[in-house]
Amino acid sequence: MQTLKSWAARTATVAGLCLSAALPATAQTVYQVPAMSDFSGPFSSIMPMMAGGREAVATWWNAEVGAKMGVKIEVKSYDTRYDAAQTASLWPGVLATKPLVGLSAGGPDTAALQQRLPTDKVVMISGSAANGSGWRPNQWVLTPRPTFVHEITGFIEWYQKTKTPGRPVKVAMFTTEASPSFADMAKGVSAYAKASPNVVNLVEMVFVDVQPTDVTLQLRRVLNAGAEVILVPTNIQQAVAVKRAMQALGKNVPIVHGLQNSPGMLQKLVGSMAAMEGDYEVHGGVITSEEDTEAKRFYDLLVARHGMKVPWHAITSLGMTQTLLAVRAIEVAAKKHGPDKLSGELIYTTLLETTFPAKDFFGLTGGDLDFSVEAPFPTKDPRINIGQVVGGKLTTVAKGVPVPRLGKW
């Protein structure tokens, strides 16, 4: 009898396994997420890091979140060469895939597609900060960061309060008129300085070439005028030129960089991270230091379990953050409307109607994210993070720093 019972039990088990195998897996709706990229243009050397961040977050989300919701996203890269004409030429083919939400590489995507997207009903998430020229209502290219000017002025207010309380801080800024984005920074910071004389004294707005060979004379001039902080939130070439001029003059006045020319990107060009001792990195994203932060732990998880193969770097964090915002919007929309009912217009509406808490981004943002029809960036309570090179290492010195409320410039 015991043998018969054992045989019956084994038979039931095998039958159960066969039945389980025959049952269909949880139904999944697959959505396309086009990722505008630059693998053969001016940013081809750093694009793999951004792409790696995008892909790893998508893989993680599909496995850990999407599978339970019945949703899968497929991220496909399109090489636009960071060129608006190339983006425009590729877009009809991209649109034919019926994309749910897109990932933008920067300005050329916005220039090529901004007027088309409301009609095509596809919202795109950019990793870059916004520009004043894009500060218009009803935009369909959204960024989790505020404008570059918000980031810069947020730092100025923090520095004045913590380093020069009771008097305005004297600053100079290096930029160029050859780039619309960098010229916009100059216009915005100048307007802020004029409106905030108790906070900042703008010694000079120094306009130089996009790729200057030597700025020693200009730097000497502003240092002699008493500049205590040198803002270089533009590109790598200008940041290197200012650092070399600082070294040639034997001075050590702190230089302030943006995400796109952060110390992590400059260290090899100027000798080492130690060569930037005292310099700052300022933006609405995470400071990609080696500190044990929530963001770094999330990155380590992606490396260990989800195929992340690119280094922990400011550019990597851009791809991670924009993709996280996209999938968080997909989550909210899927829960409200159903996993098989999503559309680009629903994702756009979800982004406008939802305040996404900072905890959803594992420390990759300055704070909560919210959007409205008034601007293509968070306006309710945008925050920035500030890093500084201390002891030869990049260190986070301030998190969630509020930025001033600015009028359009």
Tab-separated table of C-alpha atoms in Angstrom:
chain	number	residue	atom	x	y	z
A	1	MET	CA	0.000	0.000	0.000
A	2	GLN	CA	2.826	2.375	0.924
A	3	THR	CA	4.401	1.757	-2.471
A	4	LEU	CA	1.111	2.495	-4.190
A	5	LYS	CA	0.687	5.703	-2.211
A	6	SER	CA	4.228	6.782	-3.080
A	7	TRP	CA	3.631	6.062	-6.721
A	8	ALA	CA	0.355	8.020	-6.633
A	9	ALA	CA	2.060	10.971	-4.970
A	10	ARG	CA	4.866	10.987	-7.537
A	11	THR	CA	2.343	10.760	-10.359
A	12	ALA	CA	0.355	13.687	-8.954
A	13	THR	CA	3.507	15.753	-8.642
A	14	VAL	CA	4.582	15.065	-12.224
A	15	ALA	CA	1.069	15.828	-13.460
A	16	GLY	CA	1.103	19.107	-11.555
A	17	LEU	CA	4.431	20.065	-13.073
A	18	CYS	CA	3.195	19.233	-16.555
A	19	LEU	CA	0.050	21.311	-15.974
A	20	SER	CA	2.143	24.263	-14.725
A	21	ALA	CA	4.350	24.044	-17.785
A	22	ALA	CA	1.314	24.050	-20.018
A	23	LEU	CA	-0.168	27.174	-18.414
A	24	PRO	CA	0.731	30.410	-20.187
A	25	ALA	CA	3.095	32.814	-18.451
A	26	THR	CA	1.752	36.129	-17.185
A	27	ALA	CA	0.748	38.087	-20.254
A	28	GLN	CA	3.076	40.987	-20.993
A	29	THR	CA	2.566	44.009	-23.199
A	30	VAL	CA	5.793	45.127	-24.851
A	31	TYR	CA	6.376	48.839	-25.425
A	32	GLN	CA	9.095	50.526	-27.439
A	33	VAL	CA	11.334	53.173	-25.831
A	34	PRO	CA	13.578	54.829	-28.446
A	35	ALA	CA	16.825	56.212	-27.057
A	36	MET	CA	18.326	59.077	-29.030
A	37	SER	CA	22.120	58.624	-28.887
A	38	ASP	CA	25.437	59.893	-30.218
A	39	PHE	CA	27.825	57.087	-31.078
A	40	SER	CA	29.589	58.847	-33.965
A	41	GLY	CA	29.399	62.572	-33.209
A	42	PRO	CA	30.899	65.029	-30.701
A	43	PHE	CA	29.890	63.018	-27.637
A	44	SER	CA	30.642	59.548	-28.964
A	45	SER	CA	33.355	58.988	-26.352
A	46	ILE	CA	30.937	59.327	-23.434
A	47	MET	CA	27.712	58.053	-25.007
A	48	PRO	CA	28.398	54.407	-24.082
A	49	MET	CA	28.182	55.392	-20.410
A	50	MET	CA	24.816	57.072	-20.851
A	51	ALA	CA	23.543	54.169	-22.943
A	52	GLY	CA	24.812	51.667	-20.383
A	53	GLY	CA	22.914	53.455	-17.633
A	54	ARG	CA	19.729	53.410	-19.692
A	55	GLU	CA	19.968	49.749	-20.594
A	56	ALA	CA	20.787	48.512	-17.093
A	57	VAL	CA	17.860	50.368	-15.526
A	58	ALA	CA	15.528	49.013	-18.206
A	59	THR	CA	16.774	45.464	-17.582
A	60	TRP	CA	16.344	45.875	-13.816
A	61	TRP	CA	12.857	47.331	-14.170
A	62	ASN	CA	11.678	44.647	-16.587
A	63	ALA	CA	12.817	41.923	-14.180
A	64	GLU	CA	11.880	43.450	-10.831
A	65	VAL	CA	8.844	45.611	-11.584
A	66	GLY	CA	7.499	45.243	-15.109
A	67	ALA	CA	7.242	41.441	-14.973
A	68	LYS	CA	4.855	41.712	-12.023
A	69	MET	CA	2.743	44.320	-13.793
A	70	GLY	CA	2.551	42.652	-17.202
A	71	VAL	CA	4.665	45.297	-18.904
A	72	LYS	CA	8.009	45.063	-20.685
A	73	ILE	CA	9.953	47.888	-22.305
A	74	GLU	CA	12.445	47.535	-25.111
A	75	VAL	CA	15.038	50.297	-25.249
A	76	LYS	CA	16.488	50.751	-28.732
A	77	SER	CA	19.273	53.235	-29.490
A	78	TYR	CA	19.216	55.483	-32.559
A	79	ASP	CA	22.461	57.214	-33.495
A	80	THR	CA	21.606	60.841	-34.230
A	81	ARG	CA	25.265	61.976	-34.147
A	82	TYR	CA	23.967	64.776	-31.876
A	83	ASP	CA	22.684	66.482	-35.008
A	84	ALA	CA	19.195	67.939	-35.346
A	85	ALA	CA	18.968	67.120	-39.062
A	86	GLN	CA	19.900	63.491	-38.437
A	87	THR	CA	17.378	63.261	-35.611
A	88	ALA	CA	14.655	64.641	-37.880
A	89	SER	CA	15.529	62.186	-40.644
A	90	LEU	CA	15.409	59.202	-38.284
A	91	TRP	CA	12.191	60.202	-36.562
A	92	PRO	CA	9.650	58.825	-39.121
A	93	GLY	CA	11.212	55.390	-38.733
A	94	VAL	CA	11.215	55.728	-34.955
A	95	LEU	CA	7.590	56.814	-34.974
A	96	ALA	CA	6.664	53.754	-37.031
A	97	THR	CA	7.610	51.552	-34.039
A	98	LYS	CA	4.786	53.205	-32.038
A	99	PRO	CA	7.014	54.396	-29.196
A	100	LEU	CA	5.560	54.808	-25.717
A	101	VAL	CA	8.103	57.311	-24.389
A	102	GLY	CA	11.510	58.413	-25.708
A	103	LEU	CA	14.888	59.187	-24.164
A	104	SER	CA	16.614	62.330	-25.416
A	105	ALA	CA	20.375	62.877	-25.608
A	106	GLY	CA	20.154	66.670	-25.522
A	107	GLY	CA	19.557	69.889	-27.408
A	108	PRO	CA	19.490	68.620	-31.022
A	109	ASP	CA	16.675	66.214	-30.167
A	110	THR	CA	14.672	69.045	-28.652
A	111	ALA	CA	15.346	71.327	-31.618
A	112	ALA	CA	14.346	68.672	-34.135
A	113	LEU	CA	11.310	67.225	-32.398
A	114	GLN	CA	9.805	69.685	-29.935
A	115	GLN	CA	7.218	71.011	-32.395
A	116	ARG	CA	6.374	67.524	-33.705
A	117	LEU	CA	5.922	65.654	-30.449
A	118	PRO	CA	2.561	67.161	-29.396
A	119	THR	CA	1.100	66.001	-32.706
A	120	ASP	CA	2.876	62.639	-32.629
A	121	LYS	CA	1.830	62.152	-28.981
A	122	VAL	CA	5.244	61.009	-27.805
A	123	VAL	CA	6.828	62.541	-24.727
A	124	MET	CA	10.614	62.438	-24.374
A	125	ILE	CA	12.744	62.551	-21.228
A	126	SER	CA	16.037	64.433	-21.442
A	127	GLY	CA	19.019	63.926	-19.152
A	128	SER	CA	20.346	67.435	-19.655
A	129	ALA	CA	19.323	70.500	-17.685
A	130	ALA	CA	16.879	72.870	-19.378
A	131	ASN	CA	17.595	76.177	-21.099
A	132	GLY	CA	15.807	79.476	-20.672
A	133	SER	CA	14.880	79.409	-24.365
A	134	GLY	CA	12.959	76.199	-23.742
A	135	TRP	CA	11.072	77.626	-20.777
A	136	ARG	CA	7.714	77.601	-22.496
A	137	PRO	CA	4.344	76.038	-21.708
A	138	ASN	CA	3.060	72.766	-23.154
A	139	GLN	CA	6.457	71.249	-23.950
A	140	TRP	CA	6.908	67.525	-24.687
A	141	VAL	CA	10.625	67.170	-23.963
A	142	LEU	CA	10.884	67.098	-20.175
A	143	THR	CA	13.953	66.992	-17.953
A	144	PRO	CA	14.270	65.928	-14.302
A	145	ARG	CA	16.745	68.780	-13.752
A	146	PRO	CA	15.861	72.490	-13.603
A	147	THR	CA	17.605	74.947	-15.925
A	148	PHE	CA	21.373	75.350	-15.901
A	149	VAL	CA	20.802	78.824	-14.475
A	150	HIS	CA	18.731	77.427	-11.600
A	151	GLU	CA	21.578	75.024	-10.828
A	152	ILE	CA	24.227	77.773	-10.933
A	153	THR	CA	22.249	80.273	-8.878
A	154	GLY	CA	21.334	77.574	-6.359
A	155	PHE	CA	25.056	77.075	-5.789
A	156	ILE	CA	25.697	80.816	-5.526
A	157	GLU	CA	23.063	81.186	-2.802
A	158	TRP	CA	24.374	78.152	-0.912
A	159	TYR	CA	27.969	79.420	-1.114
A	160	GLN	CA	27.053	82.915	0.028
A	161	LYS	CA	25.083	81.620	3.005
A	162	THR	CA	27.756	79.137	4.089
A	163	LYS	CA	31.031	80.861	3.115
A	164	THR	CA	30.413	84.630	2.985
A	165	PRO	CA	27.392	85.309	5.240
A	166	GLY	CA	26.550	88.954	5.659
A	167	ARG	CA	27.977	90.080	2.337
A	168	PRO	CA	27.650	89.189	-1.351
A	169	VAL	CA	30.069	86.666	-2.803
A	170	LYS	CA	32.234	87.901	-5.657
A	171	VAL	CA	32.073	85.627	-8.691
A	172	ALA	CA	33.247	85.598	-12.299
A	173	MET	CA	31.910	83.321	-14.993
A	174	PHE	CA	33.522	81.960	-18.163
A	175	THR	CA	31.259	81.142	-21.088
A	176	THR	CA	30.842	81.797	-24.807
A	177	GLU	CA	28.380	83.419	-27.160
A	178	ALA	CA	29.112	80.802	-29.825
A	179	SER	CA	26.765	78.288	-28.176
A	180	PRO	CA	23.064	79.179	-27.679
A	181	SER	CA	22.964	77.106	-24.492
A	182	PHE	CA	26.069	78.706	-22.982
A	183	ALA	CA	24.951	82.197	-24.040
A	184	ASP	CA	21.641	81.496	-22.311
A	185	MET	CA	23.539	80.672	-19.101
A	186	ALA	CA	25.305	84.028	-19.298
A	187	LYS	CA	22.039	85.884	-19.808
A	188	GLY	CA	20.321	84.112	-16.919
A	189	VAL	CA	23.160	84.467	-14.410
A	190	SER	CA	23.596	88.155	-15.318
A	191	ALA	CA	19.881	88.762	-14.771
A	192	TYR	CA	20.024	86.975	-11.423
A	193	ALA	CA	23.082	88.961	-10.299
A	194	LYS	CA	21.406	92.242	-11.211
A	195	ALA	CA	18.316	91.279	-9.202
A	196	SER	CA	20.265	89.910	-6.202
A	197	PRO	CA	22.988	92.420	-5.248
A	198	ASN	CA	22.903	91.354	-1.604
A	199	VAL	CA	23.764	87.783	-2.595
A	200	VAL	CA	26.252	88.071	-5.438
A	201	ASN	CA	28.621	90.566	-7.011
A	202	LEU	CA	29.274	89.503	-10.604
A	203	VAL	CA	32.814	90.754	-11.179
A	204	GLU	CA	32.742	89.900	-14.886
A	205	MET	CA	31.025	87.683	-17.407
A	206	VAL	CA	34.032	86.523	-19.441
A	207	PHE	CA	33.264	85.485	-23.013
A	208	VAL	CA	35.896	83.268	-24.651
A	209	ASP	CA	36.069	80.798	-27.539
A	210	VAL	CA	34.251	77.487	-27.274
A	211	GLN	CA	37.678	75.798	-27.256
A	212	PRO	CA	40.035	78.469	-25.880
A	213	THR	CA	43.784	77.933	-26.047
A	214	ASP	CA	44.732	80.220	-23.154
A	215	VAL	CA	42.661	82.316	-20.724
A	216	THR	CA	45.433	83.370	-18.354
A	217	LEU	CA	44.999	87.097	-19.019
A	218	GLN	CA	41.236	86.934	-18.462
A	219	LEU	CA	41.591	84.898	-15.288
A	220	ARG	CA	44.276	87.212	-13.893
A	221	ARG	CA	41.975	90.161	-14.526
A	222	VAL	CA	39.015	88.731	-12.596
A	223	LEU	CA	41.196	87.443	-9.742
A	224	ASN	CA	42.765	90.890	-9.391
A	225	ALA	CA	39.220	92.265	-9.221
A	226	GLY	CA	38.559	90.036	-6.206
A	227	ALA	CA	36.648	87.076	-7.640
A	228	GLU	CA	36.302	84.413	-4.933
A	229	VAL	CA	34.627	81.782	-7.107
A	230	ILE	CA	35.077	81.071	-10.817
A	231	LEU	CA	32.015	79.617	-12.559
A	232	VAL	CA	32.750	77.405	-15.579
A	233	PRO	CA	29.480	75.487	-16.091
A	234	THR	CA	29.969	75.114	-19.851
A	235	ASN	CA	32.188	72.514	-21.524
A	236	ILE	CA	35.303	70.452	-20.896
A	237	GLN	CA	37.572	72.628	-23.042
A	238	GLN	CA	36.786	75.832	-21.183
A	239	ALA	CA	37.073	74.128	-17.796
A	240	VAL	CA	40.526	72.742	-18.674
A	241	ALA	CA	41.674	76.133	-19.979
A	242	VAL	CA	40.616	77.880	-16.771
A	243	LYS	CA	42.275	75.227	-14.598
A	244	ARG	CA	45.541	75.490	-16.529
A	245	ALA	CA	45.432	79.275	-16.216
A	246	MET	CA	44.820	78.918	-12.476
A	247	GLN	CA	47.847	76.634	-12.206
A	248	ALA	CA	49.994	79.019	-14.286
A	249	LEU	CA	49.070	81.889	-11.968
A	250	GLY	CA	49.765	79.828	-8.857
A	251	LYS	CA	46.287	80.490	-7.470
A	252	ASN	CA	43.730	78.146	-5.938
A	253	VAL	CA	40.402	79.939	-6.201
A	254	PRO	CA	37.615	77.319	-6.434
A	255	ILE	CA	36.222	76.565	-9.884
A	256	VAL	CA	32.598	75.476	-10.212
A	257	HIS	CA	31.718	72.861	-12.841
A	258	GLY	CA	28.458	71.453	-14.160
A	259	LEU	CA	27.592	67.811	-14.684
A	260	GLN	CA	28.748	67.800	-18.302
A	261	ASN	CA	32.282	68.937	-17.368
A	262	SER	CA	32.489	67.493	-13.872
A	263	PRO	CA	35.768	66.716	-12.069
A	264	GLY	CA	35.322	63.058	-12.909
A	265	MET	CA	35.514	63.959	-16.591
A	266	LEU	CA	38.427	66.367	-16.183
A	267	GLN	CA	40.823	64.556	-13.883
A	268	LYS	CA	42.890	62.859	-16.578
A	269	LEU	CA	43.071	66.054	-18.636
A	270	VAL	CA	44.423	68.169	-15.778
A	271	GLY	CA	46.681	65.527	-14.245
A	272	SER	CA	44.618	64.020	-11.448
A	273	MET	CA	41.623	64.562	-9.226
A	274	ALA	CA	44.012	66.103	-6.690
A	275	ALA	CA	44.766	68.877	-9.199
A	276	MET	CA	41.189	70.064	-8.678
A	277	GLU	CA	41.392	70.291	-4.898
A	278	GLY	CA	38.686	72.631	-3.641
A	279	ASP	CA	36.763	72.738	-6.930
A	280	TYR	CA	33.004	72.102	-7.038
A	281	GLU	CA	30.496	70.102	-9.074
A	282	VAL	CA	26.931	71.424	-9.097
A	283	HIS	CA	23.718	70.107	-10.683
A	284	GLY	CA	20.331	68.515	-10.116
A	285	GLY	CA	21.687	64.961	-10.318
A	286	VAL	CA	23.708	62.754	-8.006
A	287	ILE	CA	27.345	63.430	-7.189
A	288	THR	CA	29.006	60.249	-8.444
A	289	SER	CA	31.579	59.929	-5.701
A	290	GLU	CA	32.850	56.673	-4.214
A	291	GLU	CA	30.920	57.339	-1.018
A	292	ASP	CA	28.504	54.711	0.256
A	293	THR	CA	25.305	56.350	-0.959
A	294	GLU	CA	21.941	54.923	-1.911
A	295	ALA	CA	22.625	55.809	-5.546
A	296	LYS	CA	25.981	54.023	-5.511
A	297	ARG	CA	24.373	50.942	-3.949
A	298	PHE	CA	21.726	50.928	-6.679
A	299	TYR	CA	24.481	51.167	-9.282
A	300	ASP	CA	26.316	48.262	-7.613
A	301	LEU	CA	23.096	46.218	-7.746
A	302	LEU	CA	22.809	46.887	-11.477
A	303	VAL	CA	26.413	45.734	-11.930
A	304	ALA	CA	25.936	42.581	-9.884
A	305	ARG	CA	22.573	41.459	-11.230
A	306	HIS	CA	21.470	43.389	-14.293
A	307	GLY	CA	24.360	43.703	-16.707
A	308	MET	CA	25.675	47.177	-15.934
A	309	LYS	CA	29.121	47.321	-17.552
A	310	VAL	CA	29.955	51.031	-17.553
A	311	PRO	CA	31.675	52.925	-14.714
A	312	TRP	CA	30.009	54.895	-11.939
A	313	HIS	CA	30.200	58.281	-13.607
A	314	ALA	CA	28.211	61.510	-13.973
A	315	ILE	CA	27.252	60.595	-17.548
A	316	THR	CA	26.176	57.105	-16.473
A	317	SER	CA	23.883	58.711	-13.904
A	318	LEU	CA	22.200	60.768	-16.645
A	319	GLY	CA	21.085	57.643	-18.470
A	320	MET	CA	19.995	56.003	-15.230
A	321	THR	CA	17.937	58.977	-14.067
A	322	GLN	CA	16.079	59.688	-17.298
A	323	THR	CA	15.180	56.013	-17.683
A	324	LEU	CA	14.017	55.783	-14.077
A	325	LEU	CA	11.700	58.737	-14.618
A	326	ALA	CA	10.287	57.096	-17.733
A	327	VAL	CA	9.585	53.755	-16.026
A	328	ARG	CA	8.145	55.401	-12.913
A	329	ALA	CA	5.661	57.203	-15.166
A	330	ILE	CA	4.879	53.894	-16.887
A	331	GLU	CA	4.225	52.292	-13.483
A	332	VAL	CA	1.759	54.974	-12.437
A	333	ALA	CA	-0.034	54.907	-15.787
A	334	ALA	CA	-0.215	51.103	-15.884
A	335	LYS	CA	-1.750	50.933	-12.418
A	336	LYS	CA	-4.344	53.553	-13.318
A	337	HIS	CA	-5.235	52.579	-16.874
A	338	GLY	CA	-4.104	48.960	-17.223
A	339	PRO	CA	-0.829	47.509	-18.515
A	340	ASP	CA	-2.125	46.983	-22.047
A	341	LYS	CA	-3.797	50.396	-22.394
A	342	LEU	CA	-0.772	52.692	-22.364
A	343	SER	CA	-0.019	55.380	-24.920
A	344	GLY	CA	2.404	58.244	-25.284
A	345	GLU	CA	-0.328	60.735	-24.431
A	346	LEU	CA	-1.167	58.852	-21.236
A	347	ILE	CA	2.484	58.922	-20.185
A	348	TYR	CA	2.644	62.663	-20.863
A	349	THR	CA	-0.511	63.256	-18.802
A	350	THR	CA	0.854	61.063	-16.019
A	351	LEU	CA	4.071	63.074	-15.894
A	352	LEU	CA	2.094	66.304	-15.561
A	353	GLU	CA	-0.300	64.983	-12.923
A	354	THR	CA	2.124	63.102	-10.671
A	355	THR	CA	4.640	64.211	-8.078
A	356	PHE	CA	7.315	61.517	-8.111
A	357	PRO	CA	8.941	61.161	-4.666
A	358	ALA	CA	12.712	61.290	-4.385
A	359	LYS	CA	12.733	57.747	-2.930
A	360	ASP	CA	11.684	56.424	-6.342
A	361	PHE	CA	15.055	57.490	-7.751
A	362	PHE	CA	17.470	55.936	-5.237
A	363	GLY	CA	19.203	59.248	-4.525
A	364	LEU	CA	19.851	60.038	-8.205
A	365	THR	CA	17.894	63.319	-8.057
A	366	GLY	CA	18.087	66.401	-5.868
A	367	GLY	CA	14.560	65.795	-4.564
A	368	ASP	CA	10.999	65.065	-5.655
A	369	LEU	CA	10.124	65.562	-9.328
A	370	ASP	CA	7.024	67.285	-10.621
A	371	PHE	CA	5.993	68.764	-13.949
A	372	SER	CA	3.295	71.089	-15.231
A	373	VAL	CA	2.242	72.667	-18.489
A	374	GLU	CA	4.100	75.831	-17.456
A	375	ALA	CA	7.647	74.521	-17.910
A	376	PRO	CA	9.517	71.429	-19.169
A	377	PHE	CA	11.306	70.999	-15.819
A	378	PRO	CA	10.344	70.728	-12.123
A	379	THR	CA	9.210	74.085	-10.743
A	380	LYS	CA	7.480	73.335	-7.436
A	381	ASP	CA	10.579	72.691	-5.341
A	382	PRO	CA	13.628	71.926	-7.543
A	383	ARG	CA	16.775	70.911	-5.687
A	384	ILE	CA	20.457	70.476	-6.508
A	385	ASN	CA	23.382	68.540	-5.099
A	386	ILE	CA	26.856	69.947	-4.555
A	387	GLY	CA	30.141	68.043	-4.620
A	388	GLN	CA	33.673	69.194	-3.887
A	389	VAL	CA	37.126	67.716	-4.345
A	390	VAL	CA	38.474	67.262	-0.820
A	391	GLY	CA	41.689	65.394	-0.054
A	392	GLY	CA	41.990	64.405	-3.706
A	393	LYS	CA	38.548	62.766	-3.767
A	394	LEU	CA	35.165	63.954	-4.980
A	395	THR	CA	32.885	64.288	-1.964
A	396	THR	CA	29.245	65.251	-1.546
A	397	VAL	CA	29.108	68.417	0.579
A	398	ALA	CA	25.419	69.343	0.268
A	399	LYS	CA	22.283	67.450	-0.765
A	400	GLY	CA	18.864	68.711	-1.716
A	401	VAL	CA	19.888	72.373	-1.844
A	402	PRO	CA	16.906	74.560	-2.868
A	403	VAL	CA	17.296	76.799	-5.893
A	404	PRO	CA	15.963	80.365	-6.077
A	405	ARG	CA	12.678	81.154	-7.731
A	406	LEU	CA	13.637	82.855	-10.952
A	407	GLY	CA	11.664	84.816	-13.476
A	408	LYS	CA	12.314	84.253	-17.148
A	409	TRP	CA	15.410	86.001	-18.422
